[in-house]
CSV table of C-alpha atoms in Angstrom, one decimal:
chain,number,residue,atom,x,y,z
A,1,MET,CA,87.8,101.1,114.5
A,2,LYS,CA,90.5,102.6,112.5
A,3,LYS,CA,90.0,100.5,109.5
A,4,LEU,CA,86.2,101.2,109.4
A,5,THR,CA,87.0,104.9,109.7
A,6,LEU,CA,89.5,104.8,106.8
A,7,ALA,CA,87.0,102.9,104.7
A,8,ALA,CA,84.4,105.6,105.3
A,9,ILE,CA,86.8,108.3,104.4
A,10,LEU,CA,87.9,106.5,101.2
A,11,GLY,CA,84.4,105.6,100.4
A,12,LEU,CA,83.1,109.1,100.3
A,13,GLY,CA,81.7,109.9,96.9
A,14,LEU,CA,80.6,106.3,96.2
A,15,MET,CA,77.2,106.1,94.6
A,16,SER,CA,74.2,106.0,97.0
A,17,GLY,CA,70.9,104.3,96.9
A,18,SER,CA,70.9,101.0,95.0
A,19,ALA,CA,74.4,101.6,93.7
A,20,LEU,CA,77.6,100.2,95.2
A,21,ALA,CA,78.3,100.9,98.9
A,22,ALA,CA,81.8,101.1,100.5
A,23,SER,CA,83.1,97.8,101.8
A,24,ALA,CA,84.8,97.7,105.2
A,25,TRP,CA,88.4,98.4,105.0
A,26,THR,CA,90.6,95.3,105.0
A,27,GLY,CA,94.2,94.5,104.4
A,28,GLY,CA,95.9,97.3,106.3
A,29,ASP,CA,97.3,97.1,109.9
A,30,ASP,CA,96.4,99.2,112.8
A,31,LEU,CA,99.8,100.7,113.5
A,32,PRO,CA,100.3,104.5,113.3
A,33,THR,CA,100.7,105.9,109.8
A,34,ASN,CA,103.0,108.7,108.6
A,35,PRO,CA,102.0,109.9,105.2
A,36,LEU,CA,104.3,111.9,103.2
A,37,ALA,CA,103.4,115.4,102.0
A,38,CYS,CA,101.3,115.7,98.9
A,39,ASP,CA,103.8,118.0,97.2
A,40,GLY,CA,106.7,115.5,97.7
A,41,THR,CA,108.5,117.4,100.5
A,42,PRO,CA,110.9,114.9,102.0
A,43,ALA,CA,110.0,113.5,105.4
A,44,ALA,CA,112.2,114.6,108.3
A,45,ALA,CA,114.3,111.9,109.9
A,46,VAL,CA,113.2,110.9,113.4
A,47,ALA,CA,115.7,109.5,115.8
A,48,LYS,CA,114.7,106.3,117.5
A,49,PRO,CA,116.7,104.0,119.9
A,50,PHE,CA,117.8,100.6,118.7
A,51,ASP,CA,114.9,98.1,119.2
A,52,GLY,CA,116.2,94.9,117.7
A,53,GLY,CA,117.0,91.7,119.3
A,54,VAL,CA,120.3,90.6,120.6
A,55,PRO,CA,121.8,87.1,120.2
A,56,THR,CA,122.8,85.2,123.3
A,57,ASN,CA,126.5,84.6,123.7
A,58,PRO,CA,127.3,84.5,120.0
A,59,PRO,CA,130.8,83.1,119.1
A,60,ASP,CA,133.5,85.3,117.6
A,61,ARG,CA,132.7,85.3,113.9
A,62,LYS,CA,134.8,88.3,112.9
A,63,GLY,CA,136.4,87.5,109.5
A,64,LYS,CA,135.6,83.8,109.8
A,65,LYS,CA,133.7,81.8,107.3
A,66,ILE,CA,130.0,81.6,108.2
A,67,THR,CA,127.1,79.5,107.0
A,68,VAL,CA,124.0,81.4,106.2
A,69,VAL,CA,120.5,80.3,105.2
A,70,ASP,CA,118.0,82.5,103.5
A,71,VAL,CA,114.3,81.6,104.1
A,72,PRO,CA,112.0,83.9,102.2
A,73,LYS,CA,108.2,83.8,102.2
A,74,LEU,CA,108.4,81.3,99.4
A,75,ILE,CA,110.8,80.1,96.7
A,76,GLY,CA,110.3,79.6,93.0
A,77,ILE,CA,108.9,83.1,92.0
A,78,GLY,CA,110.8,85.8,90.2
A,79,TYR,CA,111.0,88.3,93.0
A,80,PHE,CA,112.6,85.9,95.5
A,81,ASN,CA,114.8,84.4,92.8
A,82,ALA,CA,116.1,87.9,92.4
A,83,THR,CA,116.7,88.5,96.1
A,84,SER,CA,118.4,85.1,96.2
A,85,LYS,CA,120.7,86.1,93.4
A,86,GLY,CA,121.7,89.3,95.3
A,87,ILE,CA,122.5,87.2,98.4
A,88,ALA,CA,124.6,84.8,96.4
A,89,ASP,CA,126.4,87.7,94.6
A,90,ALA,CA,127.3,89.3,98.0
A,91,ALA,CA,128.4,86.0,99.4
A,92,ALA,CA,130.6,85.4,96.4
A,93,GLU,CA,132.1,89.0,96.7
A,94,LEU,CA,132.7,88.6,100.4
A,95,GLY,CA,134.4,85.2,99.9
A,96,ASN,CA,133.8,84.1,103.5
A,97,VAL,CA,130.1,83.2,103.4
A,98,ASP,CA,128.5,80.0,102.4
A,99,ALA,CA,124.9,81.1,101.7
A,100,LYS,CA,121.9,79.1,100.4
A,101,THR,CA,118.2,79.9,99.9
A,102,ASP,CA,115.5,77.4,101.0
A,103,GLY,CA,111.9,77.6,102.0
A,104,PRO,CA,108.2,76.7,101.2
A,105,THR,CA,106.8,76.8,97.6
A,106,LYS,CA,103.8,78.6,98.9
A,107,ALA,CA,103.5,81.7,101.2
A,108,ASN,CA,102.6,79.6,104.3
A,109,ILE,CA,103.8,80.8,107.6
A,110,ASP,CA,103.7,77.3,109.2
A,111,GLU,CA,105.8,75.9,106.6
A,112,GLN,CA,108.2,78.8,106.8
A,113,ILE,CA,108.5,78.3,110.6
A,114,THR,CA,109.3,74.6,110.0
A,115,PHE,CA,112.1,75.4,107.6
A,116,LEU,CA,113.6,77.9,110.0
A,117,ASP,CA,113.3,75.5,113.0
A,118,ASN,CA,115.1,72.7,111.0
A,119,TYR,CA,118.0,74.9,110.1
A,120,ILE,CA,118.3,76.2,113.7
A,121,THR,CA,118.5,72.6,114.8
A,122,SER,CA,121.0,71.6,112.1
A,123,GLY,CA,123.2,74.6,112.9
A,124,VAL,CA,123.8,77.8,111.0
A,125,ASP,CA,125.7,81.0,111.9
A,126,GLY,CA,123.2,83.4,110.3
A,127,ILE,CA,119.6,83.6,109.1
A,128,LEU,CA,118.1,85.8,106.5
A,129,PHE,CA,114.3,85.9,106.2
A,130,ALA,CA,111.3,87.6,104.7
A,131,ALA,CA,108.3,87.0,107.0
A,132,ASN,CA,104.9,85.7,106.0
A,133,ASP,CA,103.5,86.8,109.4
A,134,PRO,CA,105.4,89.2,111.7
A,135,VAL,CA,104.1,87.8,114.9
A,136,ALA,CA,103.8,84.1,114.2
A,137,ILE,CA,107.4,84.0,113.0
A,138,ALA,CA,108.8,85.8,116.1
A,139,PRO,CA,109.2,82.7,118.5
A,140,VAL,CA,111.3,80.7,116.0
A,141,LEU,CA,113.5,83.7,115.3
A,142,LYS,CA,113.9,84.3,119.0
A,143,LYS,CA,114.9,80.7,119.4
A,144,ALA,CA,117.7,81.4,116.8
A,145,LEU,CA,118.9,84.4,118.7
A,146,GLU,CA,118.9,82.4,121.9
A,147,LYS,CA,121.3,80.0,120.2
A,148,GLY,CA,123.6,82.8,119.3
A,149,ILE,CA,122.7,82.9,115.6
A,150,ASN,CA,122.7,86.2,113.8
A,151,VAL,CA,119.3,87.1,112.4
A,152,VAL,CA,118.6,89.8,109.8
A,153,GLY,CA,115.3,90.3,107.9
A,154,TYR,CA,114.5,91.9,104.6
A,155,ASP,CA,111.4,92.6,102.5
A,156,ALA,CA,108.9,91.7,105.2
A,157,ASN,CA,109.7,92.3,108.9
A,158,SER,CA,109.1,90.4,112.1
A,159,THR,CA,108.5,92.1,115.4
A,160,PRO,CA,111.7,94.0,116.0
A,161,ASP,CA,112.8,92.0,119.1
A,162,ALA,CA,112.9,88.8,117.0
A,163,ARG,CA,115.7,89.9,114.7
A,164,GLN,CA,118.7,92.1,115.0
A,165,TRP,CA,118.2,94.3,111.9
A,166,PHE,CA,115.8,94.6,109.1
A,167,VAL,CA,116.7,95.8,105.6
A,168,ASN,CA,113.7,97.9,104.3
A,169,GLN,CA,113.5,98.0,100.5
A,170,ALA,CA,111.8,101.4,100.8
A,171,GLN,CA,109.9,103.2,103.5
A,172,PHE,CA,106.3,102.2,103.6
A,173,ASN,CA,105.0,105.8,103.2
A,174,GLY,CA,107.3,106.2,100.1
A,175,ILE,CA,105.8,103.2,98.4
A,176,ALA,CA,102.3,104.2,99.3
A,177,LYS,CA,102.8,107.6,97.8
A,178,ALA,CA,104.2,106.3,94.6
A,179,LEU,CA,101.4,103.8,94.2
A,180,VAL,CA,98.5,106.2,95.0
A,181,ASP,CA,100.0,109.1,93.0
A,182,ASN,CA,100.4,106.9,89.9
A,183,MET,CA,96.9,105.5,90.2
A,184,ALA,CA,95.4,109.0,90.5
A,185,LYS,CA,97.3,110.2,87.5
A,186,GLU,CA,96.3,107.2,85.4
A,187,ALA,CA,92.8,106.4,86.5
A,188,GLY,CA,91.6,109.8,87.8
A,189,GLU,CA,91.3,111.6,91.1
A,190,ASP,CA,87.8,110.1,91.7
A,191,ALA,CA,88.5,106.6,90.5
A,192,GLY,CA,87.0,103.5,92.0
A,193,VAL,CA,89.9,101.2,92.9
A,194,ALA,CA,90.5,97.8,94.5
A,195,ILE,CA,93.5,95.9,95.9
A,196,VAL,CA,94.8,92.4,95.1
A,197,THR,CA,97.1,91.5,98.1
A,198,SER,CA,98.7,88.3,99.4
A,199,THR,CA,97.2,88.0,102.9
A,200,PHE,CA,95.9,90.5,105.4
A,201,THR,CA,98.6,89.5,107.8
A,202,THR,CA,101.6,89.8,105.5
A,203,PRO,CA,103.4,92.6,107.3
A,204,ASN,CA,104.9,94.7,104.5
A,205,GLN,CA,101.7,94.6,102.4
A,206,ALA,CA,99.6,95.5,105.4
A,207,ARG,CA,101.8,98.5,106.2
A,208,TRP,CA,101.7,99.7,102.5
A,209,ILE,CA,97.9,99.4,102.5
A,210,ALA,CA,97.6,101.3,105.8
A,211,GLU,CA,99.8,104.1,104.5
A,212,MET,CA,98.0,104.1,101.2
A,213,ALA,CA,94.7,104.6,102.9
A,214,THR,CA,96.0,107.6,105.0
A,215,TYR,CA,97.8,109.2,102.1
A,216,ALA,CA,94.9,108.8,99.8
A,217,ALA,CA,92.5,110.4,102.3
A,218,GLN,CA,94.9,113.3,102.7
A,219,CYS,CA,96.1,113.9,99.1
A,220,HIS,CA,93.5,112.2,96.8
A,221,PRO,CA,90.3,112.4,98.9
A,222,LYS,CA,87.9,111.7,96.1
A,223,MET,CA,89.4,108.2,95.3
A,224,LYS,CA,86.7,105.6,96.0
A,225,TRP,CA,87.7,102.4,97.8
A,226,LEU,CA,85.8,99.3,96.6
A,227,GLU,CA,87.4,96.2,97.9
A,228,THR,CA,90.6,94.4,99.1
A,229,VAL,CA,91.0,90.7,98.3
A,230,GLU,CA,93.6,88.1,99.3
A,231,ALA,CA,95.3,85.9,96.7
A,232,GLN,CA,98.0,84.0,98.7
A,233,GLU,CA,100.7,85.1,96.1
A,234,ASP,CA,99.2,82.4,93.9
A,235,ASN,CA,99.2,83.3,90.1
A,236,ASN,CA,95.9,81.5,89.3
A,237,LEU,CA,94.1,82.8,92.4
A,238,SER,CA,95.4,86.4,91.8
A,239,PHE,CA,94.0,86.2,88.2
A,240,ASN,CA,90.7,84.8,89.5
A,241,GLN,CA,90.4,87.5,92.1
A,242,ALA,CA,91.1,90.3,89.7
A,243,THR,CA,88.7,88.8,87.2
A,244,THR,CA,86.0,88.6,90.0
A,245,LEU,CA,86.6,92.3,90.8
A,246,ILE,CA,86.3,93.3,87.1
A,247,ASN,CA,83.0,91.4,86.8
A,248,LYS,CA,81.6,92.5,90.2
A,249,TYR,CA,82.2,96.2,89.9
A,250,GLY,CA,81.9,96.7,86.1
A,251,ASP,CA,82.4,100.4,84.9
A,252,ASP,CA,82.8,101.5,88.5
A,253,LEU,CA,86.2,99.8,88.7
A,254,LYS,CA,88.8,102.1,87.2
A,255,GLY,CA,92.0,100.8,88.9
A,256,ILE,CA,93.5,97.7,90.5
A,257,PHE,CA,96.5,97.9,92.8
A,258,GLY,CA,98.7,94.7,92.8
A,259,MET,CA,100.5,94.4,96.1
A,260,THR,CA,102.7,91.5,95.2
A,261,SER,CA,105.0,90.5,92.3
A,262,VAL,CA,102.5,87.8,91.5
A,263,ALA,CA,99.3,89.8,91.9
A,264,THR,CA,100.3,92.7,89.7
A,265,PRO,CA,101.1,90.7,86.5
A,266,ALA,CA,98.1,88.5,87.1
A,267,SER,CA,95.8,91.5,87.4
A,268,ALA,CA,97.3,92.9,84.2
A,269,GLU,CA,96.5,89.6,82.5
A,270,ALA,CA,92.9,89.7,83.9
A,271,VAL,CA,92.5,93.2,82.5
A,272,THR,CA,93.9,92.2,79.1
A,273,GLN,CA,91.7,89.1,78.8
A,274,ALA,CA,88.6,91.2,79.8
A,275,SER,CA,89.5,93.6,77.0
A,276,LYS,CA,89.7,96.4,79.6
A,277,CYS,CA,93.2,97.8,78.7
A,278,GLY,CA,92.8,101.6,78.8
A,279,LYS,CA,89.7,101.3,80.9
A,280,ILE,CA,91.1,99.8,84.1
A,281,SER,CA,94.6,100.9,85.2
A,282,VAL,CA,96.8,98.4,86.9
A,283,VAL,CA,99.4,99.9,89.3
A,284,GLY,CA,101.4,97.8,91.6
A,285,LEU,CA,104.6,96.1,92.7
A,286,ALA,CA,106.3,93.6,90.4
A,287,THR,CA,109.5,92.7,88.7
A,288,PRO,CA,110.2,94.4,85.3
A,289,ASN,CA,110.5,91.1,83.5
A,290,ALA,CA,107.0,90.0,84.5
A,291,MET,CA,105.5,93.3,83.5
A,292,LYS,CA,107.3,94.0,80.2
A,293,PRO,CA,104.6,92.4,78.0
A,294,TYR,CA,101.8,94.5,79.5
A,295,VAL,CA,103.9,97.8,79.7
A,296,GLU,CA,105.1,97.4,76.1
A,297,LYS,CA,101.5,96.9,75.0
A,298,GLU,CA,100.5,100.0,77.0
A,299,CYS,CA,98.0,98.0,79.1
A,300,VAL,CA,100.1,99.0,82.2
A,301,LYS,CA,101.7,102.4,82.4
A,302,SER,CA,103.8,102.2,85.6
A,303,VAL,CA,105.3,99.6,87.9
A,304,VAL,CA,106.6,100.6,91.3
A,305,LEU,CA,109.4,98.6,92.9
A,306,TRP,CA,113.0,98.6,94.0
A,307,ASN,CA,115.8,96.3,92.8
A,308,PRO,CA,115.3,93.0,94.6
A,309,VAL,CA,118.8,91.9,93.6
A,310,ASP,CA,120.2,94.9,95.5
A,311,LEU,CA,117.8,94.1,98.4
A,312,GLY,CA,119.2,90.6,98.8
A,313,TYR,CA,122.7,91.9,98.2
A,314,ALA,CA,122.3,94.5,101.0
A,315,ALA,CA,120.7,91.9,103.4
A,316,MET,CA,123.7,89.7,103.1
A,317,MET,CA,126.2,92.6,103.5
A,318,VAL,CA,124.3,93.6,106.6
A,319,LEU,CA,124.4,90.2,108.1
A,320,ARG,CA,128.2,89.9,107.4
A,321,SER,CA,128.7,93.3,109.2
A,322,VAL,CA,126.6,92.0,112.2
A,323,ALA,CA,128.6,88.8,112.3
A,324,ASP,CA,131.8,90.8,112.2
A,325,GLY,CA,130.6,93.1,115.0
A,326,THR,CA,131.1,96.2,112.8
A,327,LEU,CA,127.4,97.0,112.8
A,328,GLN,CA,126.3,97.9,116.4
A,329,PRO,CA,123.2,99.3,117.9
A,330,GLY,CA,123.3,103.1,117.7
A,331,ALA,CA,124.9,103.1,114.2
A,332,THR,CA,123.6,105.7,111.7
A,333,SER,CA,124.8,103.9,108.6
A,334,VAL,CA,126.3,100.6,107.4
A,335,LYS,CA,128.8,100.0,104.5
A,336,ALA,CA,127.1,97.7,101.9
A,337,GLY,CA,129.7,96.9,99.3
A,338,LYS,CA,128.9,98.3,95.8
A,339,LEU,CA,125.7,100.0,97.2
A,340,GLY,CA,127.8,102.3,99.4
A,341,ASP,CA,126.7,103.5,102.8
A,342,LEU,CA,123.1,102.7,103.7
A,343,GLN,CA,121.1,104.8,106.2
A,344,VAL,CA,119.9,103.4,109.5
A,345,ILE,CA,116.2,104.4,110.2
A,346,ASN,CA,113.6,103.7,112.8
A,347,GLY,CA,116.1,102.3,115.3
A,348,SER,CA,116.9,98.9,113.8
A,349,GLU,CA,116.0,99.2,110.1
A,350,ILE,CA,118.4,99.9,107.2
A,351,LEU,CA,117.0,101.7,104.2
A,352,LEU,CA,117.8,100.4,100.7
A,353,GLY,CA,116.5,103.6,99.1
A,354,SER,CA,113.6,105.3,97.4
A,355,PRO,CA,111.0,103.3,95.3
A,356,TYR,CA,111.5,103.3,91.5
A,357,THR,CA,108.8,103.6,88.8
A,358,PHE,CA,109.3,101.5,85.7
A,359,THR,CA,107.6,102.8,82.6
A,360,LYS,CA,107.6,102.0,78.8
A,361,GLU,CA,110.6,104.3,78.5
A,362,ASN,CA,112.9,102.6,81.0
A,363,ILE,CA,111.6,99.0,81.7
A,364,GLY,CA,113.7,97.5,78.9
A,365,GLN,CA,116.9,98.6,80.7
A,366,PHE,CA,116.3,96.0,83.5
A,367,ASP,CA,116.5,92.3,83.5
A,368,PHE,CA,115.2,90.6,86.7
């Protein structure tokens, strides 16, 4: 019922009669939301007990060389190439970690589970992962914990009891606020908007969308929701889905949110090819290198993200601390090398930091 209610709220103001009607809300999860204040007042920290999983009889790994496998949602795209680089950088800096990245070439949970299961069988000391589905991935991660393997997630979480810690790139409500505020500024308070996401079950994107809905209803109540579509983190499908939205809604579509590092540049390309630059705003999550052509031509004004190299680096540093026993349940922070001390939030999450907005003025300073 929650999704329908949010759709109704966001659909207020849509044209009546023979014009467009609000679509049912899709893409967000049903978990409680915690929208930030409209004026940017920082959220108060809420204490929560440790809710992560615990490995069964892990061997003493303190200071010893460990073998770690990183299994992201998929390999071969810029975003996870960047997290992989961060993991490799941290491993090289630590000197006592042998780390590799491996995984499916498509964002497929069944294939991701197979990769994880194979590495559990072959034997590793630690697993890093970014989940395609938080529930479906849980059994294989619990299997790793039962074998004494240290398990740390990043980017996209599992159920908390299936891993020890999760490195959150930015709090979901912070990402939601940045995306919606930028869209309202660029497309207008009463803009008709749509989303191109990966899948409706991808955990981080579902959380962002749910928080976006609540925040928009609270702080930008005239924003009109048109539709959310899946694109599987596939470039061609993302382009086609964005093109379909452009053709379907015509002048009523004023903005497209890209929820993945693939969907955002593909949506920008669709807007470019449709000669809609300046008429349809594209606001989303993507790497700077993928968005530079569109930002420099002013077809895209803002890109929201974090540094994925830092995210991978932090995840590796956290796993090393877990293996060494220096990060224990109840900790309030963890040392993460060059990133300094990172804050523990929500019981078993570690926060990388606040989201960052890339613009024409600063995007050239970044290379990933």
